[in-house]
Amino acid sequence: MRTKILITNDDGFYALGIKELEVGLAGLGELTIVAPDREQSASGHSLTLQHPLRINERSPNHYTVDGTPTDCVFLGVNHIMRTRRPDLVISGINRGGNLGDDITYSGTVAAAFEATLLGIPALAVSLDIAREHHFSTASRVACEVAGKVLEHGIPVDTLLNVNVPDRPWEKLAGFRITRQGKRSYSDVVRENVDPRGRHYYWIGGEVMQGEDLKGTDAALVRDGFVSITPIHLDLTNHQALEPLENWEWSC
Ligand code: MN
């Protein structure tokens, strides 16, 4: 039976990254695209429960949803592809890296989380945009990693967070399995005044250049490697259990 792959993203159905991903994966199986009808970056693992959702079929196997990336995976798996669930879910290619702490905000990674919760192997693929936007490099990387996942499988409750440096394929330094690193931003709040005299606030902030920890996603991508981080759904800090267990409680 032909491999079925569900593709989604958080940059929206019309983003360049998802188009490039579709091109790169064409040989790997039957593709179904279910993506938000507009940009949903930094939407995290948000599921729409307070209003109805609409699915629009744009062309055969291409759907938009007026919701979040998580909604897209949920509706894709449980409705659009309900007669035969996908063998793999791939989210991306995000315009911008999802490194270190970024993953808690990321709609791209959350979509892969959702697939993992539904018991389907999943990848999140992001291009760490510098200047040139080499989506074709990331697309080729996605195809290679997806092929390995279909061949070997991945451990349960785990997704792969893949980050690709923004450079031509020939200039990649290689593939590395990495740990989740740290990322610091300058926490900027821009205050301004709207045409009606009311104040508004815009959250921004640039990535700060810092010393990235050795062996982490951010460090390896900076050095030109494709970074592949296995992310676990268990968010427990196991090292913190012991000190907390020593606290004394009133009952
Ligand atoms: Mn995005």
GROMACS .gro file of N, CA, C and O and ligand atoms in nm, residues 10-11 39-42 94-95 108, ligand 1:
model
   37
   10ASP      N    1   0.279   2.624   0.985
   10ASP     CA    2   0.217   2.735   1.059
   10ASP      C    3   0.230   2.867   0.984
   10ASP      O    4   0.179   2.969   1.028
   11ASP      N    5   0.300   2.866   0.871
   11ASP     CA    6   0.315   2.989   0.792
   11ASP      C    7   0.197   3.009   0.697
   11ASP      O    8   0.188   3.112   0.631
   39GLU      N    9  -0.128   3.294   0.811
   39GLU     CA   10  -0.013   3.265   0.897
   39GLU      C   11  -0.056   3.245   1.042
   39GLU      O   12  -0.138   3.320   1.096
   40GLN      N   13   0.001   3.143   1.104
   40GLN     CA   14  -0.030   3.108   1.244
   40GLN      C   15   0.098   3.086   1.323
   40GLN      O   16   0.099   3.007   1.419
   41SER      N   17   0.206   3.154   1.284
   41SER     CA   18   0.333   3.138   1.355
   41SER      C   19   0.318   3.177   1.501
   41SER      O   20   0.242   3.267   1.534
   42ALA      N   21   0.391   3.105   1.587
   42ALA     CA   22   0.389   3.128   1.732
   42ALA      C   23   0.251   3.104   1.794
   42ALA      O   24   0.219   3.159   1.899
   94ASN      N   25   0.922   2.558   0.798
   94ASN     CA   26   0.901   2.688   0.859
   94ASN      C   27   1.003   2.791   0.811
   94ASN      O   28   1.120   2.759   0.791
   95ARG      N   29   0.951   2.913   0.795
   95ARG     CA   30   1.039   3.025   0.758
   95ARG      C   31   1.101   3.078   0.887
   95ARG      O   32   1.044   3.162   0.956
  108THR      N   33   0.469   2.523   1.422
  108THR     CA   34   0.526   2.417   1.339
  108THR      C   35   0.552   2.292   1.422
  108THR      O   36   0.514   2.181   1.385
  252MN      MN   37   0.610   3.000   1.111
   0.00000   0.00000   0.00000
